[in-house]
CSV table of C-alpha atoms in Angstrom, one decimal:
chain,number,residue,atom,x,y,z
A,1,MET,CA,-37.8,-90.7,34.1
A,2,SER,CA,-39.0,-87.2,33.6
A,3,GLU,CA,-42.6,-86.4,32.5
A,4,TYR,CA,-43.3,-86.4,28.8
A,5,GLN,CA,-46.4,-85.5,26.9
A,6,TYR,CA,-47.3,-85.5,23.2
A,7,ILE,CA,-50.3,-83.6,21.8
A,8,HIS,CA,-51.5,-84.0,18.3
A,9,PHE,CA,-54.6,-82.7,16.4
A,10,ALA,CA,-55.3,-83.0,12.7
A,11,ALA,CA,-57.9,-81.8,10.3
A,12,VAL,CA,-58.8,-84.5,7.8
A,13,ASP,CA,-61.8,-83.4,5.8
A,14,LYS,CA,-60.8,-79.8,5.1
A,15,PRO,CA,-58.4,-77.2,6.4
A,16,LEU,CA,-59.3,-74.7,9.1
A,17,ASN,CA,-60.7,-71.4,8.1
A,18,ASP,CA,-59.3,-68.1,9.5
A,19,LYS,CA,-61.7,-68.0,12.5
A,20,GLN,CA,-61.0,-71.7,13.4
A,21,LEU,CA,-57.2,-71.2,13.1
A,22,GLU,CA,-57.3,-68.2,15.4
A,23,TYR,CA,-59.1,-70.2,18.0
A,24,MET,CA,-56.6,-73.0,17.8
A,25,GLN,CA,-53.7,-70.6,18.1
A,26,ASP,CA,-55.2,-69.3,21.3
A,27,GLN,CA,-55.1,-72.7,22.9
A,28,SER,CA,-51.3,-72.8,23.2
A,29,THR,CA,-48.5,-70.3,22.8
A,30,ARG,CA,-45.9,-73.1,22.2
A,31,ALA,CA,-47.6,-75.5,19.8
A,32,GLU,CA,-46.9,-75.7,16.1
A,33,VAL,CA,-50.3,-74.8,14.7
A,34,THR,CA,-51.4,-74.9,11.0
A,35,ARG,CA,-54.7,-75.2,9.2
A,36,TRP,CA,-54.2,-78.9,9.1
A,37,SER,CA,-52.5,-79.8,12.4
A,38,PHE,CA,-51.7,-78.8,15.9
A,39,GLN,CA,-48.7,-80.5,17.6
A,40,ASN,CA,-46.6,-80.0,20.7
A,41,GLU,CA,-44.4,-81.8,23.2
A,42,TYR,CA,-44.2,-81.1,26.9
A,43,HIS,CA,-41.3,-82.1,29.2
A,44,TYR,CA,-42.6,-79.7,31.9
A,45,GLY,CA,-46.0,-78.3,32.2
A,46,ASP,CA,-49.3,-79.4,30.7
A,47,PHE,CA,-51.5,-78.8,27.7
A,48,ARG,CA,-54.3,-76.5,28.9
A,49,GLY,CA,-56.3,-76.2,25.7
A,50,ASP,CA,-59.9,-77.3,25.4
A,51,ALA,CA,-59.5,-80.5,23.4
A,52,LEU,CA,-63.2,-81.2,23.0
A,53,GLU,CA,-63.9,-77.7,21.7
A,54,MET,CA,-61.0,-77.9,19.4
A,55,MET,CA,-62.5,-81.1,17.9
A,56,ARG,CA,-65.9,-79.3,17.5
A,57,ARG,CA,-64.3,-76.3,15.9
A,58,GLY,CA,-62.3,-77.9,13.1
A,59,TYR,CA,-59.9,-80.8,13.9
A,60,ASP,CA,-61.0,-84.3,13.2
A,61,VAL,CA,-58.6,-86.5,15.2
A,62,HIS,CA,-56.7,-86.1,18.4
A,63,LEU,CA,-54.0,-87.9,20.3
A,64,HIS,CA,-52.9,-87.1,23.9
A,65,TYR,CA,-50.1,-89.3,25.2
A,66,ALA,CA,-48.3,-88.9,28.5
A,67,ASN,CA,-45.8,-91.3,30.0
A,68,PHE,CA,-47.6,-91.1,33.3
A,69,GLY,CA,-50.6,-93.1,32.0
A,70,ILE,CA,-52.6,-90.9,29.5
A,71,ARG,CA,-53.4,-92.5,26.2
A,72,LYS,CA,-56.3,-90.6,24.8
A,73,LEU,CA,-57.8,-90.7,21.3
A,74,MET,CA,-60.7,-88.5,20.0
A,75,PHE,CA,-62.5,-88.7,16.7
A,76,ARG,CA,-64.8,-86.2,15.2
A,77,LEU,CA,-67.8,-88.1,13.6
A,78,PRO,CA,-69.9,-85.5,11.7
A,79,PHE,CA,-72.7,-88.0,10.9
A,80,GLY,CA,-73.0,-89.7,14.2
A,81,LEU,CA,-72.1,-93.0,15.7
A,82,PRO,CA,-71.7,-96.1,13.3
A,83,MET,CA,-74.5,-97.8,15.3
A,84,GLN,CA,-77.6,-97.1,17.3
A,85,GLN,CA,-77.2,-95.5,20.7
A,86,LYS,CA,-78.6,-98.6,22.4
A,87,GLN,CA,-75.9,-100.8,20.8
A,88,PHE,CA,-73.2,-98.3,21.5
A,89,ASN,CA,-74.1,-98.4,25.2
A,90,GLU,CA,-73.1,-102.0,25.3
A,91,TYR,CA,-69.5,-100.9,24.6
A,92,ALA,CA,-69.5,-97.6,26.3
A,93,MET,CA,-67.7,-97.0,29.7
A,94,LYS,CA,-67.9,-93.8,31.7
A,95,TYR,CA,-64.9,-91.6,31.2
A,96,ARG,CA,-63.3,-94.3,29.0
A,97,ILE,CA,-65.4,-94.8,25.9
A,98,GLU,CA,-67.8,-91.9,25.5
A,99,TRP,CA,-69.9,-90.2,22.8
A,100,LYS,CA,-70.2,-86.5,23.2
A,101,LYS,CA,-73.0,-85.4,20.9
A,102,ASP,CA,-73.2,-82.0,19.4
A,103,LYS,CA,-76.0,-79.7,20.6
A,104,ARG,CA,-77.3,-79.6,17.0
A,105,GLY,CA,-77.2,-82.1,14.2
A,106,LYS,CA,-76.1,-85.8,14.2
A,107,GLY,CA,-72.4,-85.2,14.8
A,108,GLY,CA,-70.3,-85.5,17.8
A,109,VAL,CA,-66.9,-86.5,19.2
A,110,LEU,CA,-66.0,-90.1,20.2
A,111,SER,CA,-63.6,-90.0,23.2
A,112,ILE,CA,-61.5,-93.1,24.0
A,113,GLN,CA,-59.4,-92.9,27.2
A,114,PRO,CA,-58.6,-95.7,29.6
A,115,ASP,CA,-58.0,-95.2,33.3
A,116,GLY,CA,-54.3,-95.0,33.8
A,117,ASP,CA,-51.4,-93.7,35.8
A,118,ALA,CA,-47.7,-94.3,35.9
A,119,GLY,CA,-46.9,-98.0,35.6
A,120,THR,CA,-50.2,-98.9,34.0
A,121,TYR,CA,-48.4,-99.9,30.8
A,122,ALA,CA,-45.5,-102.2,30.5
A,123,GLU,CA,-43.7,-100.0,28.0
A,124,ASP,CA,-43.7,-96.4,26.9
A,125,TYR,CA,-44.9,-95.6,23.4
A,126,PHE,CA,-43.0,-93.4,21.0
A,127,GLU,CA,-44.2,-94.6,17.5
A,128,PHE,CA,-46.3,-91.5,17.2
A,129,ASP,CA,-45.8,-91.2,13.4
A,130,HIS,CA,-47.2,-94.7,12.9
A,131,LEU,CA,-50.2,-94.0,15.0
A,132,THR,CA,-51.0,-90.5,13.7
A,133,GLU,CA,-50.9,-91.8,10.1
A,134,GLN,CA,-53.5,-94.4,11.1
A,135,LEU,CA,-55.9,-92.1,13.0
A,136,PRO,CA,-57.7,-90.8,9.9
A,137,ARG,CA,-58.1,-94.4,8.7
A,138,ILE,CA,-59.6,-95.5,12.0
A,139,ARG,CA,-62.0,-92.5,11.8
A,140,GLU,CA,-63.0,-93.4,8.2
A,141,ALA,CA,-63.6,-97.0,9.2
A,142,LEU,CA,-65.8,-95.8,12.1
A,143,MET,CA,-67.8,-93.6,9.7
A,144,ALA,CA,-68.2,-96.5,7.3
A,145,GLY,CA,-69.7,-98.7,10.0
A,146,ASP,CA,-66.7,-100.7,11.4
A,147,ILE,CA,-67.2,-101.1,15.2
A,148,ARG,CA,-64.2,-103.3,16.0
A,149,ALA,CA,-62.4,-100.4,17.8
A,150,PHE,CA,-65.2,-100.4,20.4
A,151,TYR,CA,-64.7,-104.0,21.2
A,152,LEU,CA,-61.0,-103.6,21.3
A,153,GLY,CA,-61.5,-100.7,23.7
A,154,TRP,CA,-63.7,-102.9,25.9
A,155,LEU,CA,-60.9,-105.5,26.0
A,156,ALA,CA,-58.2,-103.0,26.8
A,157,PHE,CA,-60.0,-100.8,29.4
A,158,ASN,CA,-62.3,-103.2,31.4
A,159,TRP,CA,-61.1,-104.5,34.7
A,160,ASP,CA,-64.4,-106.0,35.9
A,161,GLU,CA,-63.8,-109.7,35.8
A,162,ASP,CA,-67.5,-110.5,36.0
A,163,ASP,CA,-68.5,-108.2,33.2
A,164,LEU,CA,-70.1,-109.9,30.2
A,165,GLU,CA,-68.6,-109.1,26.9
A,166,PRO,CA,-70.5,-106.9,24.4
A,167,PRO,CA,-71.5,-108.2,21.0
A,168,VAL,CA,-68.4,-109.6,19.3
A,169,PRO,CA,-67.8,-108.0,15.9
A,170,ALA,CA,-66.7,-109.9,12.9
A,171,GLY,CA,-63.2,-109.6,11.6
A,172,LEU,CA,-61.2,-109.8,14.9
A,173,LYS,CA,-59.0,-112.6,13.6
A,174,SER,CA,-57.5,-110.4,10.9
A,175,LEU,CA,-57.2,-106.7,11.9
A,176,PRO,CA,-56.3,-104.1,9.3
A,177,ALA,CA,-53.2,-102.0,9.9
A,178,GLU,CA,-55.0,-99.1,11.6
A,179,LEU,CA,-56.7,-101.4,14.2
A,180,ALA,CA,-53.5,-103.4,14.7
A,181,GLU,CA,-51.8,-100.1,15.6
A,182,PHE,CA,-54.8,-99.2,17.9
A,183,ALA,CA,-54.3,-102.6,19.7
A,184,ASP,CA,-50.6,-102.0,20.0
A,185,PHE,CA,-51.1,-98.5,21.4
A,186,TYR,CA,-53.3,-99.9,24.2
A,187,GLN,CA,-51.1,-102.9,24.7
A,188,ILE,CA,-53.9,-105.4,24.2
A,189,ASP,CA,-52.5,-108.9,25.0
A,190,ARG,CA,-52.3,-110.9,21.8
A,191,ASP,CA,-53.5,-114.1,23.5
A,192,LEU,CA,-56.5,-112.2,25.0
A,193,LEU,CA,-57.3,-110.9,21.5
A,194,ALA,CA,-56.9,-114.4,20.1
A,195,ALA,CA,-59.3,-115.8,22.7
A,196,ALA,CA,-61.8,-113.1,21.9
A,197,SER,CA,-61.6,-113.7,18.2
A,198,THR,CA,-62.6,-117.4,18.5
A,199,GLN,CA,-66.2,-116.1,18.6
A,200,SER,CA,-65.7,-113.6,15.8
A,201,SER,CA,-67.0,-114.5,12.3
A,202,ASP,CA,-64.9,-114.0,9.2
A,203,ALA,CA,-67.5,-111.8,7.5
A,204,THR,CA,-65.8,-108.4,7.5
A,205,ASN,CA,-67.4,-106.7,4.5
A,206,ARG,CA,-69.0,-103.4,5.4
A,207,PRO,CA,-72.6,-102.9,4.3
A,208,SER,CA,-71.3,-99.9,2.3
A,209,ASP,CA,-68.5,-101.7,0.6
A,210,GLY,CA,-68.6,-103.0,-2.9
A,211,GLU,CA,-69.7,-101.7,-6.3
A,212,ALA,CA,-73.2,-102.9,-5.9
A,213,SER,CA,-73.8,-100.8,-2.8
A,214,PHE,CA,-72.2,-97.7,-4.4
A,215,ASP,CA,-74.1,-98.1,-7.7
A,216,ALA,CA,-77.5,-98.6,-5.8
A,217,TRP,CA,-76.9,-95.4,-3.9
A,218,LEU,CA,-75.7,-93.4,-6.9
A,219,THR,CA,-78.7,-94.3,-9.0
A,220,GLU,CA,-81.0,-92.9,-6.2
A,221,GLN,CA,-79.3,-89.4,-6.2
A,222,SER,CA,-80.6,-86.6,-8.4
A,223,ARG,CA,-78.5,-85.1,-11.1
A,224,GLY,CA,-78.3,-81.9,-9.2
A,225,ASP,CA,-77.1,-83.5,-6.0
A,226,LEU,CA,-74.4,-85.4,-7.9
A,227,GLN,CA,-73.3,-82.2,-9.6
A,228,LYS,CA,-72.9,-80.5,-6.2
A,229,LEU,CA,-70.8,-83.4,-5.0
A,230,MET,CA,-68.6,-83.3,-8.0
A,231,ARG,CA,-68.2,-79.5,-7.7
A,232,ARG,CA,-67.0,-80.0,-4.1
A,233,VAL,CA,-64.5,-82.6,-5.3
A,234,LEU,CA,-63.1,-80.3,-7.9
A,235,GLU,CA,-62.9,-77.5,-5.3
A,236,GLY,CA,-60.6,-79.6,-3.1
A,237,ASP,CA,-63.2,-81.1,-0.7
A,238,ALA,CA,-62.8,-84.7,-1.9
A,239,VAL,CA,-62.1,-86.2,1.5
A,240,ALA,CA,-65.2,-84.7,3.1
A,241,VAL,CA,-67.3,-85.8,0.1
A,242,ARG,CA,-66.1,-89.3,0.5
A,243,ALA,CA,-66.8,-89.4,4.2
A,244,GLU,CA,-70.3,-88.0,3.8
A,245,SER,CA,-71.1,-90.3,1.0
A,246,LEU,CA,-69.9,-93.4,2.9
A,247,ALA,CA,-72.0,-92.4,5.9
A,248,ALA,CA,-75.0,-91.7,3.6
A,249,ILE,CA,-74.6,-95.1,1.9
A,250,ARG,CA,-74.4,-96.8,5.4
A,251,ASN,CA,-77.5,-95.0,6.6
A,252,ALA,CA,-79.4,-95.7,3.4
A,253,SER,CA,-78.6,-99.4,3.5
A,254,GLY,CA,-80.9,-100.0,6.5
A,255,MET,CA,-78.6,-102.8,7.5
A,256,GLU,CA,-76.8,-103.5,10.7
A,257,THR,CA,-73.6,-101.5,10.7
A,258,TRP,CA,-71.3,-104.4,11.2
A,259,PRO,CA,-71.9,-108.2,11.7
A,260,THR,CA,-71.7,-109.3,15.3
A,261,THR,CA,-72.3,-112.4,17.4
A,262,GLU,CA,-73.8,-112.4,20.9
A,263,GLY,CA,-71.3,-112.0,23.7
A,264,THR,CA,-71.5,-114.9,26.0
A,265,ARG,CA,-68.2,-114.8,28.0
A,266,THR,CA,-67.2,-112.8,31.0
A,267,LEU,CA,-63.8,-111.0,31.1
A,268,ALA,CA,-62.6,-113.6,33.6
A,269,GLU,CA,-63.5,-116.4,31.2
A,270,LEU,CA,-61.7,-114.6,28.3
A,271,ARG,CA,-58.6,-114.2,30.4
A,272,GLU,CA,-58.7,-117.9,31.4
A,273,GLN,CA,-59.1,-118.8,27.7
A,274,ALA,CA,-56.2,-116.5,26.9
A,275,SER,CA,-54.0,-118.2,29.4
A,276,ALA,CA,-54.7,-121.5,27.8
A,277,GLU,CA,-54.0,-120.0,24.4
A,278,SER,CA,-50.7,-118.6,25.7
A,279,ASP,CA,-49.6,-122.0,26.9
A,280,GLN,CA,-50.4,-123.6,23.5
A,281,ARG,CA,-48.7,-120.8,21.6
A,282,LYS,CA,-45.6,-121.0,23.7
A,283,LYS,CA,-45.5,-124.8,23.1
A,284,ARG,CA,-45.9,-124.2,19.3
A,285,GLU,CA,-43.2,-121.5,19.3
A,286,LEU,CA,-40.8,-123.8,21.3
A,287,ALA,CA,-41.4,-126.7,18.9
A,288,ALA,CA,-40.8,-124.4,15.9
A,289,GLU,CA,-37.6,-123.0,17.4
A,290,GLN,CA,-36.3,-126.5,18.2
A,291,ARG,CA,-36.9,-127.5,14.5
A,292,LYS,CA,-35.0,-124.4,13.4
A,293,LEU,CA,-32.2,-125.1,15.8
A,294,LYS,CA,-31.9,-128.7,14.6
A,295,LYS,CA,-31.5,-127.4,11.0
A,296,ARG,CA,-28.9,-124.8,12.0
A,297,LEU,CA,-26.9,-127.3,13.9
A,298,ALA,CA,-26.9,-129.7,11.0
A,299,LYS,CA,-25.7,-127.0,8.7
A,300,ILE,CA,-22.9,-126.0,11.1
A,301,ARG,CA,-21.9,-129.6,11.5
A,302,GLU,CA,-21.5,-129.9,7.7
A,303,ASP,CA,-19.2,-126.8,7.5
A,304,PRO,CA,-17.9,-125.5,10.8
A,305,SER,CA,-15.5,-123.1,9.1
A,306,ALA,CA,-18.4,-121.2,7.5
A,307,ALA,CA,-20.0,-120.7,10.9
A,308,ILE,CA,-16.7,-119.3,12.3
A,309,SER,CA,-16.4,-116.9,9.2
A,310,GLU,CA,-19.9,-115.7,9.7
A,311,ALA,CA,-19.2,-115.0,13.4
A,312,GLU,CA,-16.2,-112.9,12.4
A,313,LYS,CA,-18.3,-111.0,9.9
A,314,LEU,CA,-20.9,-110.2,12.6
A,315,ILE,CA,-18.2,-108.7,14.8
A,316,GLN,CA,-17.4,-106.3,11.9
A,317,LYS,CA,-20.9,-104.8,12.1
A,318,ARG,CA,-20.0,-103.1,15.4
A,319,SER,CA,-23.3,-103.4,17.3
A,320,THR,CA,-24.3,-105.0,20.5
A,321,THR,CA,-26.9,-107.1,18.7
A,322,SER,CA,-24.3,-108.4,16.2
A,323,TYR,CA,-21.9,-109.3,19.0
A,324,GLN,CA,-24.6,-111.3,20.7
A,325,GLN,CA,-25.4,-113.0,17.4
A,326,ALA,CA,-21.8,-113.9,16.9
A,327,ALA,CA,-21.6,-115.3,20.4
A,328,LYS,CA,-24.7,-117.3,19.9
A,329,LEU,CA,-23.4,-118.7,16.6
A,330,LEU,CA,-20.2,-119.9,18.3
A,331,SER,CA,-22.2,-121.4,21.1
A,332,GLU,CA,-24.2,-123.4,18.5
A,333,LEU,CA,-21.0,-124.4,16.9
A,334,ARG,CA,-19.9,-125.9,20.2
A,335,VAL,CA,-23.2,-127.9,20.5
A,336,ALA,CA,-23.2,-129.0,16.8
A,337,ILE,CA,-19.7,-130.5,16.9
A,338,GLY,CA,-20.0,-131.7,20.5
A,339,GLY,CA,-17.5,-133.0,23.1
A,340,GLU,CA,-14.0,-131.7,23.5
A,341,LYS,CA,-13.7,-130.9,19.8
A,342,GLY,CA,-16.7,-128.7,19.8
A,343,GLU,CA,-15.4,-126.8,22.9
A,344,ARG,CA,-12.0,-126.3,21.4
A,345,LEU,CA,-13.3,-125.0,18.0
A,346,ALA,CA,-15.7,-122.6,19.6
A,347,ASN,CA,-13.2,-121.3,22.3
A,348,ASP,CA,-10.4,-121.0,19.7
A,349,ALA,CA,-12.6,-118.9,17.4
A,350,ALA,CA,-13.6,-116.7,20.3
A,351,GLU,CA,-10.0,-116.3,21.4
A,352,ARG,CA,-8.9,-115.2,17.9
A,353,ILE,CA,-11.7,-112.6,17.7
A,354,VAL,CA,-10.9,-111.2,21.2
A,355,LYS,CA,-7.2,-110.9,20.3
A,356,LYS,CA,-8.1,-109.2,17.0
A,357,HIS,CA,-10.4,-106.7,18.7
A,358,PRO,CA,-9.0,-106.3,22.2
A,359,THR,CA,-10.9,-103.0,22.9
A,360,LEU,CA,-14.4,-104.4,22.1
A,361,HIS,CA,-15.5,-105.1,25.7
A,362,HIS,CA,-19.1,-105.8,24.7
A,363,VAL,CA,-17.8,-108.7,22.6
A,364,LYS,CA,-16.1,-110.2,25.6
A,365,ARG,CA,-19.3,-109.8,27.6
A,366,ALA,CA,-21.4,-111.5,24.9
A,367,PHE,CA,-18.9,-114.4,24.8
A,368,LYS,CA,-18.9,-114.7,28.6
A,369,ASP,CA,-22.7,-114.8,28.6
A,370,GLU,CA,-22.6,-117.8,26.2
A,371,GLY,CA,-20.1,-119.6,28.3
A,372,LEU,CA,-17.2,-119.2,25.8
A,373,ASN,CA,-13.7,-119.4,27.2
A,374,TYR,CA,-11.6,-117.0,25.1
A,375,LYS,CA,-8.5,-116.8,27.4
């Protein structure tokens, strides 16, 4: 497979001004650059722009994907990390999960990038629209205090089997869409995540969520400050006002950014627990599939002709998947009826379909794979 890279930047809080836009345009002669986004694909060559500086000069989220191992995300957090530096250090990994603070102010850029090369991931990733839609939501969650992405990163990027897990954040059992997409992007094993979540509490409310938190903060603001915020909203700066306000509410609460429990397991222990969970899950899935098969066979047994008609309809859909489904249905017909009668019914139906569609070679292959004799 040839090399492929996808580059995406987006402004979330506000569009770039003229000076910022000019800088972004200088970073690539081929990219599609606007005040809200920067996007390009590479089949040959590399992106040579300064991604960190682009984040500092106007863009708020960044994705760099390459099919030879690069899966990098960056988030501009203008009000700092959603936790104290000491707590962040428990999740941070050099070159993988890093906080690059601005020279001035509280802001900085969160960089998330695992070690990787060709073959690191089992499958390539091309659902870029799904991920880029979720990046602003991941950023907003971080600014509001949600630290689950840090723990997910630790699970995905850590290869030290003896490493003790960091604090386990609440809410791992039920991830929102944006974090589910994050986990999918980094191919976090679902059984490993299930094992990790056994020590995660269900309390997922952010300290800044809820009308009580909002009302308490609003009553503390002066009339002049509230007027300034409203003016910015009316001038089209509503997204930035929301982000700033959430961060201010979080900081004013004086509470821990997100509930956690102490990490007590090594990565090796988590993997062992995940293996056990995988075995149990497969047993449950097999039992469920056997129950479903039993119901299907009973239904076919009651009305074999309906199953044959359904197989013929599936052939009309003209797709490899529908051919396989039709072959599977006739195979189940053979099992449901059983004996010589079942063999005859299934094979006769297959033979009629092949004679009716002699040029559909994928149908013949599907029937052969299921052991159907259509000659």
